[in-house]
mmCIF file of C-alpha atoms in Angstrom:
data_model
loop_
_atom_site.group_PDB
_atom_site.id
_atom_site.type_symbol
_atom_site.label_atom_id
_atom_site.label_comp_id
_atom_site.label_asym_id
_atom_site.label_seq_id
_atom_site.Cartn_x
_atom_site.Cartn_y
_atom_site.Cartn_z
ATOM 1 C CA MET F 1 -0.081 0.052 -0.036
ATOM 2 C CA TRP F 2 3.054 2.414 0.550
ATOM 3 C CA ALA F 3 4.665 2.029 -2.926
ATOM 4 C CA SER F 4 4.090 5.124 -5.075
ATOM 5 C CA GLN F 5 3.114 4.851 -8.657
ATOM 6 C CA ARG F 6 6.743 5.834 -9.514
ATOM 7 C CA ALA F 7 7.957 2.943 -7.553
ATOM 8 C CA ALA F 8 5.439 0.440 -8.877
ATOM 9 C CA ALA F 9 6.308 1.639 -12.484
ATOM 10 C CA VAL F 10 10.025 0.574 -11.912
ATOM 11 C CA PRO F 11 10.559 -2.839 -13.820
ATOM 12 C CA GLY F 12 11.867 -5.997 -12.222
ATOM 13 C CA SER F 13 15.503 -6.510 -12.330
ATOM 14 C CA VAL F 14 17.156 -9.176 -14.472
ATOM 15 C CA PHE F 15 19.937 -9.307 -11.926
ATOM 16 C CA ALA F 16 17.271 -10.337 -9.327
ATOM 17 C CA LEU F 17 16.127 -13.177 -11.631
ATOM 18 C CA MET F 18 19.543 -14.540 -12.259
ATOM 19 C CA ASP F 19 20.412 -14.110 -8.570
ATOM 20 C CA ALA F 20 17.601 -16.521 -7.651
ATOM 21 C CA ALA F 21 18.730 -19.064 -10.291
ATOM 22 C CA LYS F 22 22.525 -18.823 -9.111
ATOM 23 C CA GLY F 23 21.129 -19.526 -5.708
ATOM 24 C CA ARG F 24 19.298 -22.753 -6.750
ATOM 25 C CA ALA F 25 22.389 -23.800 -8.713
ATOM 26 C CA ARG F 26 24.411 -23.374 -5.584
ATOM 27 C CA ALA F 27 22.023 -25.454 -3.491
ATOM 28 C CA THR F 28 22.604 -28.464 -5.843
ATOM 29 C CA GLY F 29 26.399 -28.089 -5.413
ATOM 30 C CA LEU F 30 27.167 -26.446 -8.760
ATOM 31 C CA GLN F 31 30.156 -24.148 -8.884
ATOM 32 C CA ILE F 32 28.737 -20.726 -10.326
ATOM 33 C CA ILE F 33 30.607 -18.992 -13.332
ATOM 34 C CA ASP F 34 28.811 -15.640 -13.083
ATOM 35 C CA LEU F 35 28.905 -13.707 -16.402
ATOM 36 C CA SER F 36 25.570 -11.967 -15.679
ATOM 37 C CA ILE F 37 26.894 -8.734 -14.020
ATOM 38 C CA GLY F 38 29.297 -6.284 -15.781
ATOM 39 C CA SER F 39 31.214 -5.343 -12.773
ATOM 40 C CA SER F 40 35.010 -5.351 -13.161
ATOM 41 C CA ASP F 41 36.924 -8.067 -11.302
ATOM 42 C CA LEU F 42 40.265 -6.195 -11.661
ATOM 43 C CA SER F 43 41.734 -3.833 -9.085
ATOM 44 C CA PRO F 44 42.089 -0.171 -9.171
ATOM 45 C CA PRO F 45 45.556 1.004 -9.773
ATOM 46 C CA GLU F 46 47.770 0.815 -6.860
ATOM 47 C CA VAL F 47 48.594 4.512 -6.784
ATOM 48 C CA VAL F 48 44.896 5.277 -6.756
ATOM 49 C CA LEU F 49 44.344 3.039 -3.644
ATOM 50 C CA ALA F 50 47.288 4.488 -1.961
ATOM 51 C CA GLU F 51 45.863 7.924 -2.538
ATOM 52 C CA LEU F 52 42.553 6.940 -0.838
ATOM 53 C CA ARG F 53 44.406 5.308 1.950
ATOM 54 C CA GLU F 54 46.343 8.528 2.709
ATOM 55 C CA ALA F 55 43.061 10.553 2.327
ATOM 56 C CA THR F 56 41.440 8.376 5.076
ATOM 57 C CA ARG F 57 44.178 9.693 7.565
ATOM 58 C CA ASP F 58 43.185 13.348 6.826
ATOM 59 C CA ARG F 59 40.588 14.447 9.326
ATOM 60 C CA ALA F 60 39.620 17.092 6.720
ATOM 61 C CA THR F 61 38.000 14.549 4.565
ATOM 62 C CA TYR F 62 35.489 13.422 6.938
ATOM 63 C CA ARG F 63 33.111 16.405 6.602
ATOM 64 C CA TYR F 64 30.333 17.063 4.233
ATOM 65 C CA PRO F 65 31.778 17.968 0.884
ATOM 66 C CA LEU F 66 30.685 21.105 -0.653
ATOM 67 C CA PHE F 67 30.602 22.133 -4.314
ATOM 68 C CA SER F 68 33.838 24.045 -3.941
ATOM 69 C CA ASP F 69 35.565 20.995 -2.465
ATOM 70 C CA THR F 70 34.870 19.125 -5.925
ATOM 71 C CA ALA F 71 37.278 21.713 -7.849
ATOM 72 C CA PRO F 72 40.123 19.196 -7.896
ATOM 73 C CA LEU F 73 37.925 16.378 -9.364
ATOM 74 C CA ARG F 74 36.127 18.749 -11.838
ATOM 75 C CA GLU F 75 39.638 20.109 -12.988
ATOM 76 C CA ALA F 76 40.915 16.674 -13.518
ATOM 77 C CA ALA F 77 37.838 15.685 -15.521
ATOM 78 C CA ALA F 78 38.104 18.689 -17.639
ATOM 79 C CA ALA F 79 41.806 18.000 -18.309
ATOM 80 C CA TYR F 80 40.987 14.286 -19.073
ATOM 81 C CA LEU F 81 38.278 15.377 -21.727
ATOM 82 C CA HIS F 82 40.689 17.770 -23.282
ATOM 83 C CA ARG F 83 43.795 15.332 -23.236
ATOM 84 C CA ARG F 84 41.621 12.338 -24.558
ATOM 85 C CA PHE F 85 38.881 13.982 -26.890
ATOM 86 C CA GLY F 86 40.173 17.525 -27.521
ATOM 87 C CA VAL F 87 36.901 18.769 -25.893
ATOM 88 C CA GLN F 88 37.414 22.042 -23.945
ATOM 89 C CA VAL F 89 34.959 22.345 -20.964
ATOM 90 C CA ASP F 90 34.759 24.887 -18.072
ATOM 91 C CA PRO F 91 35.342 22.859 -14.864
ATOM 92 C CA GLN F 92 33.460 25.498 -12.801
ATOM 93 C CA THR F 93 30.215 25.489 -14.908
ATOM 94 C CA GLU F 94 30.331 22.437 -17.398
ATOM 95 C CA VAL F 95 31.466 19.615 -15.173
ATOM 96 C CA LEU F 96 29.775 18.207 -12.093
ATOM 97 C CA PRO F 97 30.998 15.108 -10.078
ATOM 98 C CA LEU F 98 28.478 12.143 -9.892
ATOM 99 C CA ILE F 99 27.860 9.291 -7.230
ATOM 100 C CA GLY F 100 28.174 6.957 -10.132
ATOM 101 C CA ALA F 101 26.904 7.511 -13.476
ATOM 102 C CA GLN F 102 23.737 5.552 -12.903
ATOM 103 C CA GLU F 103 22.629 7.802 -10.046
ATOM 104 C CA GLY F 104 23.776 10.661 -12.247
ATOM 105 C CA LEU F 105 21.371 9.567 -15.023
ATOM 106 C CA ALA F 106 18.462 9.219 -12.601
ATOM 107 C CA HIS F 107 19.026 12.807 -11.182
ATOM 108 C CA LEU F 108 19.687 14.125 -14.645
ATOM 109 C CA LEU F 109 16.309 13.085 -15.926
ATOM 110 C CA LEU F 110 14.662 14.687 -12.609
ATOM 111 C CA ALA F 111 16.533 17.793 -13.607
ATOM 112 C CA VAL F 112 15.655 18.279 -17.301
ATOM 113 C CA THR F 113 12.407 16.548 -17.860
ATOM 114 C CA ASP F 114 8.762 16.943 -16.583
ATOM 115 C CA PRO F 115 6.386 14.094 -16.025
ATOM 116 C CA GLY F 116 4.896 12.947 -19.233
ATOM 117 C CA ASP F 117 7.724 14.061 -21.297
ATOM 118 C CA THR F 118 9.003 11.601 -23.949
ATOM 119 C CA LEU F 119 12.402 10.052 -23.691
ATOM 120 C CA LEU F 120 13.945 7.959 -26.576
ATOM 121 C CA LEU F 121 15.694 4.960 -25.222
ATOM 122 C CA PRO F 122 17.493 2.361 -27.009
ATOM 123 C CA ASP F 123 16.140 -1.047 -27.569
ATOM 124 C CA PRO F 124 17.964 -3.190 -26.629
ATOM 125 C CA GLY F 125 19.460 -0.972 -23.724
ATOM 126 C CA TYR F 126 20.706 -1.165 -20.185
ATOM 127 C CA PRO F 127 17.657 -1.946 -18.003
ATOM 128 C CA PRO F 128 18.215 0.797 -15.267
ATOM 129 C CA TYR F 129 17.533 3.304 -18.032
ATOM 130 C CA LEU F 130 13.861 2.148 -17.793
ATOM 131 C CA GLY F 131 13.810 2.380 -13.947
ATOM 132 C CA ALA F 132 15.385 5.955 -14.125
ATOM 133 C CA ALA F 133 12.513 7.034 -16.627
ATOM 134 C CA ALA F 134 9.877 5.508 -14.541
ATOM 135 C CA VAL F 135 11.065 7.458 -11.502
ATOM 136 C CA ALA F 136 10.942 10.775 -13.560
ATOM 137 C CA GLY F 137 7.490 9.852 -14.917
ATOM 138 C CA LEU F 138 8.446 9.805 -18.473
ATOM 139 C CA GLN F 139 7.072 8.111 -21.480
ATOM 140 C CA VAL F 140 9.449 5.946 -23.288
ATOM 141 C CA GLU F 141 9.582 5.645 -26.999
ATOM 142 C CA PRO F 142 11.748 2.647 -27.914
ATOM 143 C CA LEU F 143 14.612 3.383 -30.246
ATOM 144 C CA PRO F 144 15.350 0.086 -32.317
ATOM 145 C CA LEU F 145 18.821 -1.033 -32.538
ATOM 146 C CA ARG F 146 19.223 -3.711 -35.149
ATOM 147 C CA SER F 147 22.125 -5.878 -36.062
ATOM 148 C CA GLU F 148 21.928 -5.139 -39.787
ATOM 149 C CA ARG F 149 22.553 -1.464 -38.991
ATOM 150 C CA GLY F 150 25.491 -2.301 -36.519
ATOM 151 C CA PHE F 151 23.147 -1.533 -33.760
ATOM 152 C CA LEU F 152 22.935 2.115 -34.549
ATOM 153 C CA PRO F 153 19.595 3.877 -34.707
ATOM 154 C CA ASP F 154 17.842 5.231 -37.679
ATOM 155 C CA LEU F 155 16.680 8.587 -36.378
ATOM 156 C CA GLU F 156 15.132 9.453 -39.806
ATOM 157 C CA ALA F 157 12.680 6.681 -39.427
ATOM 158 C CA LEU F 158 11.143 8.282 -36.212
ATOM 159 C CA PRO F 159 8.004 10.049 -36.783
ATOM 160 C CA GLN F 160 8.559 13.601 -37.638
ATOM 161 C CA ASP F 161 5.712 14.952 -35.410
ATOM 162 C CA LEU F 162 7.298 13.031 -32.332
ATOM 163 C CA ALA F 163 7.718 15.554 -29.523
ATOM 164 C CA VAL F 164 10.918 14.384 -27.946
ATOM 165 C CA ARG F 165 12.492 15.939 -24.760
ATOM 166 C CA ALA F 166 15.618 13.856 -24.534
ATOM 167 C CA LEU F 167 17.526 11.055 -26.525
ATOM 168 C CA LEU F 168 19.683 8.744 -24.617
ATOM 169 C CA LEU F 169 22.527 6.982 -26.458
ATOM 170 C CA ASN F 170 25.400 4.765 -25.104
ATOM 171 C CA TYR F 171 28.493 3.811 -27.202
ATOM 172 C CA PRO F 172 30.409 1.653 -26.745
ATOM 173 C CA ASN F 173 27.023 0.005 -26.083
ATOM 174 C CA ASN F 174 25.726 -2.164 -23.274
ATOM 175 C CA PRO F 175 24.462 -4.686 -24.220
ATOM 176 C CA THR F 176 25.485 -5.175 -27.794
ATOM 177 C CA SER F 177 29.007 -3.769 -27.622
ATOM 178 C CA ALA F 178 28.513 -1.775 -30.764
ATOM 179 C CA VAL F 179 30.372 1.330 -31.320
ATOM 180 C CA ALA F 180 29.757 4.635 -32.916
ATOM 181 C CA ASP F 181 32.074 7.180 -34.809
ATOM 182 C CA ARG F 182 32.322 10.791 -34.709
ATOM 183 C CA ALA F 183 30.113 11.363 -37.736
ATOM 184 C CA PHE F 184 27.385 9.404 -35.950
ATOM 185 C CA PHE F 185 27.544 11.721 -32.853
ATOM 186 C CA LYS F 186 27.492 14.757 -34.957
ATOM 187 C CA HIS F 187 24.492 13.584 -36.725
ATOM 188 C CA ALA F 188 22.837 12.679 -33.513
ATOM 189 C CA ALA F 189 23.504 16.057 -31.900
ATOM 190 C CA ASN F 190 22.224 17.984 -34.955
ATOM 191 C CA TRP F 191 19.099 15.874 -35.107
ATOM 192 C CA CYS F 192 18.438 16.659 -31.440
ATOM 193 C CA ARG F 193 18.994 20.275 -31.822
ATOM 194 C CA SER F 194 16.568 20.340 -34.867
ATOM 195 C CA MET F 195 13.942 18.631 -32.644
ATOM 196 C CA GLY F 196 14.592 20.730 -29.660
ATOM 197 C CA ALA F 197 15.884 17.696 -27.597
ATOM 198 C CA LEU F 198 18.765 17.160 -25.169
ATOM 199 C CA LEU F 199 21.300 14.250 -26.260
ATOM 200 C CA ILE F 200 22.376 12.390 -23.297
ATOM 201 C CA HIS F 201 25.211 10.141 -23.904
ATOM 202 C CA ASP F 202 26.205 7.392 -21.241
ATOM 203 C CA HIS F 203 29.917 6.641 -21.761
ATOM 204 C CA PRO F 204 31.187 4.270 -19.056
ATOM 205 C CA TYR F 205 33.225 2.329 -21.475
ATOM 206 C CA ALA F 206 35.234 5.209 -23.067
ATOM 207 C CA GLU F 207 38.569 3.470 -22.396
ATOM 208 C CA LEU F 208 37.512 -0.139 -22.721
ATOM 209 C CA THR F 209 38.552 -0.353 -26.245
ATOM 210 C CA PHE F 210 40.356 -3.004 -28.228
ATOM 211 C CA GLY F 211 43.204 -2.653 -30.798
ATOM 212 C CA SER F 212 43.619 0.542 -32.605
ATOM 213 C CA TYR F 213 39.906 1.626 -32.003
ATOM 214 C CA ARG F 214 39.514 4.539 -29.637
ATOM 215 C CA ALA F 215 35.807 5.717 -28.844
ATOM 216 C CA PRO F 216 34.990 9.424 -29.398
ATOM 217 C CA SER F 217 32.950 11.494 -27.163
ATOM 218 C CA ALA F 218 29.548 13.066 -28.204
ATOM 219 C CA LEU F 219 30.837 16.262 -26.637
ATOM 220 C CA GLU F 220 32.942 16.450 -29.811
ATOM 221 C CA ALA F 221 29.813 17.472 -31.530
ATOM 222 C CA GLY F 222 29.560 20.421 -29.378
ATOM 223 C CA LEU F 223 28.441 21.313 -25.846
ATOM 224 C CA SER F 224 25.040 23.142 -26.766
ATOM 225 C CA GLY F 225 22.197 20.609 -25.929
ATOM 226 C CA VAL F 226 24.599 17.672 -25.206
ATOM 227 C CA VAL F 227 25.661 16.132 -21.950
ATOM 228 C CA GLU F 228 27.760 13.220 -21.313
ATOM 229 C CA LEU F 229 28.081 10.935 -18.223
ATOM 230 C CA HIS F 230 31.523 9.394 -17.348
ATOM 231 C CA SER F 231 32.285 6.602 -14.656
ATOM 232 C CA LEU F 232 35.292 5.394 -13.147
ATOM 233 C CA SER F 233 33.711 1.931 -12.622
ATOM 234 C CA LYS F 234 34.990 0.202 -15.634
ATOM 235 C CA THR F 235 38.357 1.694 -16.995
ATOM 236 C CA HIS F 236 39.775 2.202 -13.437
ATOM 237 C CA HIS F 237 37.763 -0.748 -11.834
ATOM 238 C CA MET F 238 36.214 1.440 -9.017
ATOM 239 C CA GLY F 239 32.676 0.374 -9.411
ATOM 240 C CA GLY F 240 32.142 0.196 -5.536
ATOM 241 C CA PHE F 241 33.634 3.754 -5.040
ATOM 242 C CA ARG F 242 30.599 5.189 -6.927
ATOM 243 C CA VAL F 243 32.220 8.013 -8.524
ATOM 244 C CA GLY F 244 32.074 9.545 -11.980
ATOM 245 C CA PHE F 245 31.044 13.036 -13.599
ATOM 246 C CA ALA F 246 28.660 14.781 -16.068
ATOM 247 C CA ALA F 247 30.073 17.147 -18.508
ATOM 248 C CA GLY F 248 28.501 19.280 -21.202
ATOM 249 C CA ASP F 249 25.869 22.084 -21.629
ATOM 250 C CA ALA F 250 26.204 24.374 -18.778
ATOM 251 C CA ALA F 251 22.547 25.008 -18.417
ATOM 252 C CA VAL F 252 21.989 21.166 -18.193
ATOM 253 C CA ILE F 253 24.884 20.889 -15.542
ATOM 254 C CA ALA F 254 23.176 23.830 -13.528
ATOM 255 C CA ALA F 255 19.979 22.002 -13.488
ATOM 256 C CA LEU F 256 21.482 18.865 -12.370
ATOM 257 C CA ALA F 257 23.416 20.413 -9.664
ATOM 258 C CA ARG F 258 20.131 22.005 -8.277
ATOM 259 C CA VAL F 259 18.613 18.541 -8.080
ATOM 260 C CA LYS F 260 21.583 16.762 -6.648
ATOM 261 C CA GLY F 261 21.898 19.543 -4.010
ATOM 262 C CA ALA F 262 18.417 18.740 -2.856
ATOM 263 C CA VAL F 263 19.056 15.037 -2.302
ATOM 264 C CA ASP F 264 22.712 14.255 -1.701
ATOM 265 C CA PHE F 265 26.103 15.691 -1.018
ATOM 266 C CA HIS F 266 29.132 14.714 -3.288
ATOM 267 C CA PRO F 267 31.146 11.665 -3.063
ATOM 268 C CA TYR F 268 33.559 11.315 0.023
ATOM 269 C CA LEU F 269 36.503 13.726 -0.276
ATOM 270 C CA GLY F 270 38.955 10.597 -0.153
ATOM 271 C CA ILE F 271 37.138 9.036 -3.163
ATOM 272 C CA GLN F 272 37.250 12.337 -4.985
ATOM 273 C CA ARG F 273 41.151 12.785 -4.508
ATOM 274 C CA ALA F 274 41.486 9.090 -5.726
ATOM 275 C CA ALA F 275 39.351 9.595 -8.740
ATOM 276 C CA ALA F 276 41.003 12.934 -9.668
ATOM 277 C CA LEU F 277 44.404 11.013 -9.507
ATOM 278 C CA ALA F 278 42.966 8.042 -11.595
ATOM 279 C CA LEU F 279 41.746 10.636 -14.443
ATOM 280 C CA SER F 280 45.218 12.068 -14.436
ATOM 281 C CA LEU F 281 47.284 8.902 -14.899
ATOM 282 C CA PRO F 282 48.687 8.107 -18.376
ATOM 283 C CA ASP F 283 46.427 6.541 -20.893
ATOM 284 C CA GLU F 284 48.476 3.269 -20.841
ATOM 285 C CA VAL F 285 47.225 2.605 -17.338
ATOM 286 C CA GLY F 286 43.502 2.338 -18.510
ATOM 287 C CA ARG F 287 44.690 0.433 -21.613
ATOM 288 C CA ALA F 288 46.346 -2.194 -19.509
ATOM 289 C CA GLY F 289 42.774 -3.254 -18.256
ATOM 290 C CA ALA F 290 41.340 -3.120 -21.777
ATOM 291 C CA ALA F 291 43.953 -5.504 -22.868
ATOM 292 C CA GLU F 292 42.851 -7.921 -20.286
ATOM 293 C CA PHE F 293 39.294 -7.752 -21.437
ATOM 294 C CA GLN F 294 40.389 -8.060 -25.046
ATOM 295 C CA SER F 295 42.250 -11.383 -24.095
ATOM 296 C CA ARG F 296 38.924 -12.411 -22.612
ATOM 297 C CA ARG F 297 37.067 -11.565 -25.760
ATOM 298 C CA ASP F 298 39.517 -13.403 -27.792
ATOM 299 C CA ALA F 299 38.996 -16.555 -25.778
ATOM 300 C CA LEU F 300 35.097 -16.349 -25.597
ATOM 301 C CA VAL F 301 34.030 -15.466 -29.094
ATOM 302 C CA PRO F 302 35.623 -18.293 -30.879
ATOM 303 C CA SER F 303 34.358 -20.744 -28.282
ATOM 304 C CA LEU F 304 30.884 -19.489 -28.925
ATOM 305 C CA ARG F 305 30.994 -19.625 -32.583
ATOM 306 C CA ASP F 306 32.124 -23.239 -32.370
ATOM 307 C CA LEU F 307 28.715 -23.859 -30.776
ATOM 308 C CA GLY F 308 27.203 -22.353 -33.869
ATOM 309 C CA TRP F 309 26.044 -19.113 -32.064
ATOM 310 C CA GLU F 310 26.217 -15.939 -34.052
ATOM 311 C CA VAL F 311 28.772 -13.554 -32.385
ATOM 312 C CA ALA F 312 30.398 -10.370 -33.511
ATOM 313 C CA MET F 313 33.954 -9.599 -32.425
ATOM 314 C CA PRO F 314 33.506 -6.644 -30.165
ATOM 315 C CA GLN F 315 35.922 -3.420 -30.625
ATOM 316 C CA ALA F 316 35.051 -2.251 -27.314
ATOM 317 C CA SER F 317 33.211 -2.551 -23.804
ATOM 318 C CA MET F 318 33.218 -5.605 -21.520
ATOM 319 C CA TYR F 319 30.414 -7.482 -23.036
ATOM 320 C CA THR F 320 29.726 -10.208 -25.794
ATOM 321 C CA TRP F 321 26.186 -10.149 -27.285
ATOM 322 C CA ALA F 322 25.465 -13.464 -28.942
ATOM 323 C CA ARG F 323 22.514 -14.619 -30.962
ATOM 324 C CA VAL F 324 21.558 -18.149 -30.064
ATOM 325 C CA PRO F 325 20.088 -20.101 -33.216
ATOM 326 C CA GLY F 326 16.445 -21.158 -32.463
ATOM 327 C CA LEU F 327 16.214 -19.376 -29.180
ATOM 328 C CA THR F 328 12.791 -17.851 -28.679
ATOM 329 C CA ASP F 329 12.774 -17.343 -24.811
ATOM 330 C CA SER F 330 16.058 -15.997 -23.584
ATOM 331 C CA GLY F 331 14.898 -15.628 -19.891
ATOM 332 C CA ALA F 332 13.955 -19.393 -19.724
ATOM 333 C CA PHE F 333 17.280 -20.292 -21.356
ATOM 334 C CA ALA F 334 19.435 -18.218 -19.011
ATOM 335 C CA VAL F 335 17.620 -19.699 -16.044
ATOM 336 C CA ARG F 336 17.964 -23.156 -17.376
ATOM 337 C CA ALA F 337 21.775 -22.623 -18.091
ATOM 338 C CA ALA F 338 22.379 -21.356 -14.514
ATOM 339 C CA GLU F 339 20.473 -24.271 -13.006
ATOM 340 C CA GLN F 340 21.987 -27.008 -15.078
ATOM 341 C CA THR F 341 25.582 -25.836 -15.460
ATOM 342 C CA GLY F 342 26.031 -22.961 -13.069
ATOM 343 C CA VAL F 343 26.942 -20.584 -15.943
ATOM 344 C CA ALA F 344 25.097 -17.438 -15.171
ATOM 345 C CA LEU F 345 24.546 -14.918 -18.227
ATOM 346 C CA SER F 346 21.976 -12.241 -18.917
ATOM 347 C CA PRO F 347 18.952 -12.895 -21.019
ATOM 348 C CA GLY F 348 18.480 -10.594 -24.155
ATOM 349 C CA ARG F 349 15.012 -10.082 -23.509
ATOM 350 C CA ALA F 350 15.830 -8.284 -20.328
ATOM 351 C CA PHE F 351 17.348 -5.371 -22.379
ATOM 352 C CA GLY F 352 14.227 -4.862 -24.451
ATOM 353 C CA LYS F 353 11.869 -6.394 -27.040
ATOM 354 C CA LEU F 354 14.641 -6.529 -29.735
ATOM 355 C CA GLY F 355 16.927 -8.370 -27.355
ATOM 356 C CA GLU F 356 15.025 -11.609 -27.598
ATOM 357 C CA GLY F 357 17.040 -14.360 -29.164
ATOM 358 C CA PHE F 358 20.283 -13.036 -27.686
ATOM 359 C CA VAL F 359 22.245 -13.474 -24.508
ATOM 360 C CA ARG F 360 24.806 -11.214 -23.005
ATOM 361 C CA PHE F 361 28.223 -12.372 -21.397
ATOM 362 C CA ALA F 362 30.030 -10.144 -19.187
ATOM 363 C CA LEU F 363 33.912 -10.749 -19.577
ATOM 364 C CA VAL F 364 34.535 -10.631 -15.732
ATOM 365 C CA GLN F 365 36.401 -14.126 -15.783
ATOM 366 C CA PRO F 366 39.890 -15.242 -17.021
ATOM 367 C CA PRO F 367 40.093 -16.771 -20.520
ATOM 368 C CA GLU F 368 40.201 -20.386 -19.343
ATOM 369 C CA VAL F 369 37.095 -19.997 -17.459
ATOM 370 C CA LEU F 370 35.229 -18.322 -20.305
ATOM 371 C CA ARG F 371 36.152 -21.294 -22.522
ATOM 372 C CA GLU F 372 34.871 -23.680 -19.947
ATOM 373 C CA ALA F 373 31.493 -21.564 -19.520
ATOM 374 C CA ALA F 374 31.122 -22.052 -23.529
ATOM 375 C CA ARG F 375 31.661 -25.713 -23.365
ATOM 376 C CA LEU F 376 29.242 -26.200 -20.592
ATOM 377 C CA LEU F 377 26.496 -24.005 -22.330
ATOM 378 C CA GLY F 378 26.786 -26.412 -25.369
ATOM 379 C CA THR F 379 25.009 -28.985 -23.226
ATOM 380 C CA VAL F 380 21.982 -26.877 -22.606
ATOM 381 C CA ALA F 381 19.016 -27.003 -24.885
ATOM 382 C CA THR F 382 17.813 -23.805 -26.438
ATOM 383 C CA ALA F 383 14.059 -24.760 -26.298
#
C-alpha cells in the first residue's frame, strides 16, 4: 500500500532473476561461473588505492563535501576530456561530480524533464534506463537498434511529429558492444537540436576499447544541448567507489546541480582525491585493463562460434552479445543454463523486446574460465 506509482512503475531486475537462479544452482552443489553482471573483477591502480588510504588519515576529508571542495575532481575531469577527446569544458560550470553514472542519469532526468515528457531509449538497452525513466514519470519511446545497422539507430525513421524531450545513447554499447564514430555523434547532436531535444550520452566504456579503436565523445559534436556521463567503474575498476562525472551544456549541468543539491552531498573527499588521480594517470594505465578484457573476448568469441552461435567480435566494452540459433525465450534459457551448469548470463529479453534471441556475457572471468563456460553452455537445450 505504500509503494508510489513511480516505484510501482520501475520494472523488475534481470539481476534479481539471475541471482535467484544462481542460488538454486548453488543449492545443488554447482560451482557458479557468473557472467551476468558487468562489474569489473580487476583492481584499481595501486597508486589510486594509496591515494585513498592516505586521504582516510586526513581528518579534513571526513566532513560533508561542498561544491567548492569538488574543484580538484572537476579540473581533473576537464583535463581528461581535453587530453583524450580534444574537448574544452569549463570545470566551474560544465562539469559536475556524480555518485556513479547510474545515479547521475536518474538525477539528470529529474533535472531536465517533466512528468509525461518523451524519452527516446535504445532497444535493446541497459535495464536501469527504464527504471530512471519510470521514477521521472516519463513516456518511453523505444529506439530500435538492429544488427543489420550495426546496432545504430535510424533517427530519420522516427515520426517527424514526435515531441522528444531527450535522446539517450550509449556507445560503446551495453549490451551489444556496438560502437559509434564521430560522424554519428555529430548527426545525432544535430538531429536533437533540430527537434529541440537534449542528447544524453552514457559513456562508461570510453577506455575499454580494443586494438587501434578509440571511442569518441559525443561532446566532440559541441556542448550545446549535449551532456555526457562518465564513470570510473570500468576503466579504473572502481565500481564500488561510486564516482563519476557529468560534462556538457552549462544549463544542463546547473539544473543537475540543483537537483543533486536537494538529495545528496558529493562523494567522500577521499574518493574524490582518488578519482582525480585516476583521471590524471597516463592513458596506458587504462589500456592495460582493456588489454585484459580483449584477451577474454578473444577466448570467448571463438568458443561461442564453435557452438554455432552468431557472435560479432567486439571492438570495445566488457560484453559479448550472442544470437543463439532457435532461441525464442532467452529468460528461460538463461535460468536453465544457470540451474543445469552453473553458468550465469543475462537474457537478451531483459534489455528490451529486440533483445530476444540473444544473451549477454560479461567478460569478468579469466580466458580459461570463459572457454569452460562456453563448453558447458553447449550442453543446454535452447528450447
